[in-house]
CSV table of C-alpha atoms in Angstrom, one decimal:
chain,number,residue,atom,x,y,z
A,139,UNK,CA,36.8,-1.2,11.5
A,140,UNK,CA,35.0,-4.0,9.4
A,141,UNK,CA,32.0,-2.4,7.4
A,142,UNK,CA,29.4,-5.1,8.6
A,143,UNK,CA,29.7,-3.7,12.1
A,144,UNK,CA,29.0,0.0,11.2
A,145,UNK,CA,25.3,-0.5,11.4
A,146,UNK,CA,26.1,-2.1,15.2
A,147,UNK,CA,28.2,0.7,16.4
A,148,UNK,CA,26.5,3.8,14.9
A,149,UNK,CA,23.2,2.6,16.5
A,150,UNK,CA,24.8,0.6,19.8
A,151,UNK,CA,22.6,-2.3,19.4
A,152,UNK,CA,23.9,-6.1,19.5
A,153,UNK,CA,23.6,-8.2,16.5
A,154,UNK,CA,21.0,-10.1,18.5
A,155,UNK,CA,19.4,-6.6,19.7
A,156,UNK,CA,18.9,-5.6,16.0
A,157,UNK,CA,17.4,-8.4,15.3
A,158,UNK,CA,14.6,-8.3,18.5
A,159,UNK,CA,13.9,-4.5,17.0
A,160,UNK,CA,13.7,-6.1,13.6
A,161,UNK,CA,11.3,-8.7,14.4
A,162,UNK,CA,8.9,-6.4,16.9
A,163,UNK,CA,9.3,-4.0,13.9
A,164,UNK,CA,7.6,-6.7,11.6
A,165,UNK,CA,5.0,-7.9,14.0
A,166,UNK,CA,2.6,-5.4,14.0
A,167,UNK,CA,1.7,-5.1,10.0
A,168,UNK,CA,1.8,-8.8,9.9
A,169,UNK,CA,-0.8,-9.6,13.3
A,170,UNK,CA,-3.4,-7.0,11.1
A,171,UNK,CA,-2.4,-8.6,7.6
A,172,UNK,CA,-3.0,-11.7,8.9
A,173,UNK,CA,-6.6,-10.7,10.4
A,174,UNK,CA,-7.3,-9.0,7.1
A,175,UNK,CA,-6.0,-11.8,5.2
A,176,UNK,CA,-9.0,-14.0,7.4
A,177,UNK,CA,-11.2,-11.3,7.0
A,178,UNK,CA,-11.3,-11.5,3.2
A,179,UNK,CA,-10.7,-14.8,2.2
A,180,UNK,CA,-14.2,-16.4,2.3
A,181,UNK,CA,-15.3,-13.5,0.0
A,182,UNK,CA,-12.4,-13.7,-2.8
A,183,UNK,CA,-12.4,-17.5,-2.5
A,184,UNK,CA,-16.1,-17.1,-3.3
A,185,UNK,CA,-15.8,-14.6,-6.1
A,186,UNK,CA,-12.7,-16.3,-8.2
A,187,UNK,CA,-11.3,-19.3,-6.4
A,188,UNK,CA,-9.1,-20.6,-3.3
A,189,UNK,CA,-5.9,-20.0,-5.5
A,190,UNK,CA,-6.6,-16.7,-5.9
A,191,UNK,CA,-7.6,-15.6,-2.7
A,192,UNK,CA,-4.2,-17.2,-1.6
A,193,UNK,CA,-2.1,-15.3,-3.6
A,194,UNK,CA,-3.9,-12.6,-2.4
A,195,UNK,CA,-3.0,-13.0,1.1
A,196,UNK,CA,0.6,-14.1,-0.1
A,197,UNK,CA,1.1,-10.4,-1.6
A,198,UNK,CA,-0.4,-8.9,1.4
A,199,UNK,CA,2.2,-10.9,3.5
A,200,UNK,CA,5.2,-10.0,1.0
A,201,UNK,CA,3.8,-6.3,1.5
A,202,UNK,CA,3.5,-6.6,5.1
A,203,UNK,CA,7.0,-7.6,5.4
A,204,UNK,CA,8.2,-4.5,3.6
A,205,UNK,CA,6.5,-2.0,5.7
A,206,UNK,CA,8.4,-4.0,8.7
A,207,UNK,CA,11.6,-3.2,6.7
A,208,UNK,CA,10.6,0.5,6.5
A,209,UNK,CA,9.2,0.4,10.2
A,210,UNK,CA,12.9,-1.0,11.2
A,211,UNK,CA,14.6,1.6,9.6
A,212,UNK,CA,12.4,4.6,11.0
A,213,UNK,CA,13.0,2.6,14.6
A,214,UNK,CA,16.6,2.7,14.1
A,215,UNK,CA,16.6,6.6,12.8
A,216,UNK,CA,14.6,7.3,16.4
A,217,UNK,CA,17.1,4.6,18.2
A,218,UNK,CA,19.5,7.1,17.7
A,219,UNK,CA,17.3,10.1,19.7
A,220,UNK,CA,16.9,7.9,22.5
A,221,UNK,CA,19.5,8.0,25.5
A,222,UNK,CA,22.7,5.7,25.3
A,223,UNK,CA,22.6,5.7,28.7
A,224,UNK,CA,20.1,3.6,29.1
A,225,UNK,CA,21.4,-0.1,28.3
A,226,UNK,CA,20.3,-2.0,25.5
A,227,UNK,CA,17.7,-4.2,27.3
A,228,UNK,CA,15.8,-0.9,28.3
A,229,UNK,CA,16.4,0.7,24.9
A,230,UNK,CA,15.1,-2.4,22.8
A,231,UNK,CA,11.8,-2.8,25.1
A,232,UNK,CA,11.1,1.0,24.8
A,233,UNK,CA,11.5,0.9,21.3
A,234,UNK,CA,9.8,-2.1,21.2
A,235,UNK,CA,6.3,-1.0,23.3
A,236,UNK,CA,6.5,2.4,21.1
A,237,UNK,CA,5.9,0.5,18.2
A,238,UNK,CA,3.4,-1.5,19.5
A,239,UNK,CA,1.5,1.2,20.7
A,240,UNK,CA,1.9,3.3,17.9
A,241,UNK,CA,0.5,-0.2,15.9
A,242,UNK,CA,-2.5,-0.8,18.2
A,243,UNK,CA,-3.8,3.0,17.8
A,244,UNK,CA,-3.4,2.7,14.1
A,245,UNK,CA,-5.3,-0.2,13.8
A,246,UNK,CA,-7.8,1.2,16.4
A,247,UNK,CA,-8.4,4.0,14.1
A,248,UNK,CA,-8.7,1.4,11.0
A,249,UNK,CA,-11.1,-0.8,13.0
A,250,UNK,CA,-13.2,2.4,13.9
A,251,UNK,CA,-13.7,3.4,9.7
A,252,UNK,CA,-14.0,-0.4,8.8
A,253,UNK,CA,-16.5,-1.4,11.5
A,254,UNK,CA,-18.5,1.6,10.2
A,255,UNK,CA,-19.0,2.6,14.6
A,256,UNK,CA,-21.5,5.8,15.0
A,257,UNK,CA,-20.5,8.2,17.3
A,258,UNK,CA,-22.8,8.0,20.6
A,259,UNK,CA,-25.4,10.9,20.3
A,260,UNK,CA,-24.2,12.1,23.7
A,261,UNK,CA,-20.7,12.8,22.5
A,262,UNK,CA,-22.1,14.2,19.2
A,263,UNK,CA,-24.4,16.8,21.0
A,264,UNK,CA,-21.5,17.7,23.0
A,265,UNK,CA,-19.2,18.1,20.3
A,266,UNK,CA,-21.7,20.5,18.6
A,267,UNK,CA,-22.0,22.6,21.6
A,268,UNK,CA,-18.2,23.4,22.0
A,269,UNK,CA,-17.2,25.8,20.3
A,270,UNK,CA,-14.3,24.5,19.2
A,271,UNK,CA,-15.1,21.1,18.1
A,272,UNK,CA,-12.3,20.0,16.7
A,273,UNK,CA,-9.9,21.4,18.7
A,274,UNK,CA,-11.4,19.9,21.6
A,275,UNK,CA,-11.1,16.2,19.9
A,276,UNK,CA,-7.3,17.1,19.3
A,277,UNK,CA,-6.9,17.8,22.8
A,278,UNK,CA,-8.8,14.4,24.1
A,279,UNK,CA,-6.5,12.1,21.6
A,280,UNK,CA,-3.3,13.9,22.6
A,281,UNK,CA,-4.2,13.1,26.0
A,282,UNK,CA,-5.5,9.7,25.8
A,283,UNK,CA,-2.6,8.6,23.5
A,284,UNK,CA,0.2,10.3,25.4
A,285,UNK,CA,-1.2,8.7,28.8
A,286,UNK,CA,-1.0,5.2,26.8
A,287,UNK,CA,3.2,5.7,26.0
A,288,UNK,CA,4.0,8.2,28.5
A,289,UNK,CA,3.1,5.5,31.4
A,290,UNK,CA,4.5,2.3,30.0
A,291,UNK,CA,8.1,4.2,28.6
A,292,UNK,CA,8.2,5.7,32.6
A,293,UNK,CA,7.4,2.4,34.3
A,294,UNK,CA,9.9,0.6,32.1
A,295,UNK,CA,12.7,2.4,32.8
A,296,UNK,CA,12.2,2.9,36.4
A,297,UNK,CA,10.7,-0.6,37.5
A,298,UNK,CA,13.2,-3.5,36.9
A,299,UNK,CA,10.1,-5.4,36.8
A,300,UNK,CA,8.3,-3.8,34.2
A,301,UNK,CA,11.4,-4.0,32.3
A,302,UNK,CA,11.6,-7.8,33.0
A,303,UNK,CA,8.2,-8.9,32.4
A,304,UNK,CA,8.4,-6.5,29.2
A,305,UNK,CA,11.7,-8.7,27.6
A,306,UNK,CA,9.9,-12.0,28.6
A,307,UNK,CA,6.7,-10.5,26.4
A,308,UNK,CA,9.0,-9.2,23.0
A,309,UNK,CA,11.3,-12.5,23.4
A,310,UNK,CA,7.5,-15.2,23.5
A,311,UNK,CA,6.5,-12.4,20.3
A,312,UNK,CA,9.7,-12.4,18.8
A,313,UNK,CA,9.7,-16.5,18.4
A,314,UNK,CA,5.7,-15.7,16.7
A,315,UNK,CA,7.6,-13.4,14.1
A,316,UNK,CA,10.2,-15.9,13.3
A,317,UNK,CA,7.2,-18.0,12.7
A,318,UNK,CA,5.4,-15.3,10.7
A,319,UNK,CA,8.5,-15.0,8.7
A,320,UNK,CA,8.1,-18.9,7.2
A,321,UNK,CA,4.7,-17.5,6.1
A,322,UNK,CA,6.8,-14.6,4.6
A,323,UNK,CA,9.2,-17.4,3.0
A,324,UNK,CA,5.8,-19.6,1.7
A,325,UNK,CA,4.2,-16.4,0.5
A,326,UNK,CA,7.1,-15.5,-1.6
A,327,UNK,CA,7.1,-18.9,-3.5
A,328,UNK,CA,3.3,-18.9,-3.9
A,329,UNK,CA,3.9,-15.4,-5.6
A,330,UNK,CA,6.8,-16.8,-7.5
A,331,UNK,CA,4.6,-19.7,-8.5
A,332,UNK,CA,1.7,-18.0,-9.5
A,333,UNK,CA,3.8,-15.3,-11.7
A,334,UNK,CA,6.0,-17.8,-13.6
């Protein structure tokens, strides 16, 4: 057996299936880079200059790549958990909508502690009359989070649809990656460039 295709037959992915996984892997930290990257550069542009504030969002993309790398390799660690019975189209798209979920509820709770968002008083008062606060937002987020990946993982793997119009959706955000992954490519030189 060659060694470069261990990786392809421990995890039973394609070369072109590890490379969908990859890029959906990657997408995530670099569509909230990106925003942050907006976000901030009027204000470090105004403080030091455009240069700078450039080569601040060029380590943020060169940082956001890595956390793809390390999202990939938990992916494929989980890859292995999930049923080879299943073929490969249905494996990659729900591997591919668990990390998208998993990405939008992460950035839903950065969004609620950067957007500084009160609680409503309604929700407060009845927070304080349970007597188990806490527990009581535990259960709620279990709930509301394991609706959001228990539906779409069920519907993709019973609805040829779902599964369909779920391919067509990572293959138009896969080509958006490869795109993201030139910025990667230009934010590495600027880096380069601004540390020689």
């Amino acid at each position: 057996m060659a060694i470069y295709k261990f990786p392809f037959n421990i995890f039973k992915f394609s070369k072109k299936g590890m490379w969908t996984l990859f890029l959906m892997s990657s997408l995530p930290t670099h569509v909230w880079t990106i925003i942050l990257i907006l976000q901030d550069y009027a204000w470090v542009a105004e403080r030091n200059n455009s240069w700078d504030a450039i080569g601040v969002g060029a380590y943020g993309l060169l940082i956001a790549f890595g956390e793809g790398l390390c999202v990939f390799g938990v992916i494929l660690f989980l890859s292995l958990l999930v049923s080879k019975a299943w073929n490969e189209d249905q494996r990659i798209a729900l591997l591919s909508s668990l990390i998208i979920l998993a990405s939008i509820w992460g950035m839903i709770n950065q969004l609620y502690f950067l957007s500084d968002v009160e609680i409503p008083e309604s929700i407060f008062i009845l927070l304080i009359n349970a007597s188990r606060p806490l527990r009581f937002i535990y259960a709620i987020s279990l709930f509301i989070t394991s609706v959001t990946i228990v539906l779409p993982v069920y519907f993709i793997l019973k609805s040829e649809k779902v599964l369909r119009a779920s391919l067509n959706i990572i293959e138009r955000l896969s080509l958006l990656m490869t795109l993201y992954l030139v910025l990667d490519l230009g934010a590495l030189v600027v880096v380069l460039i601004r540390n020689l």
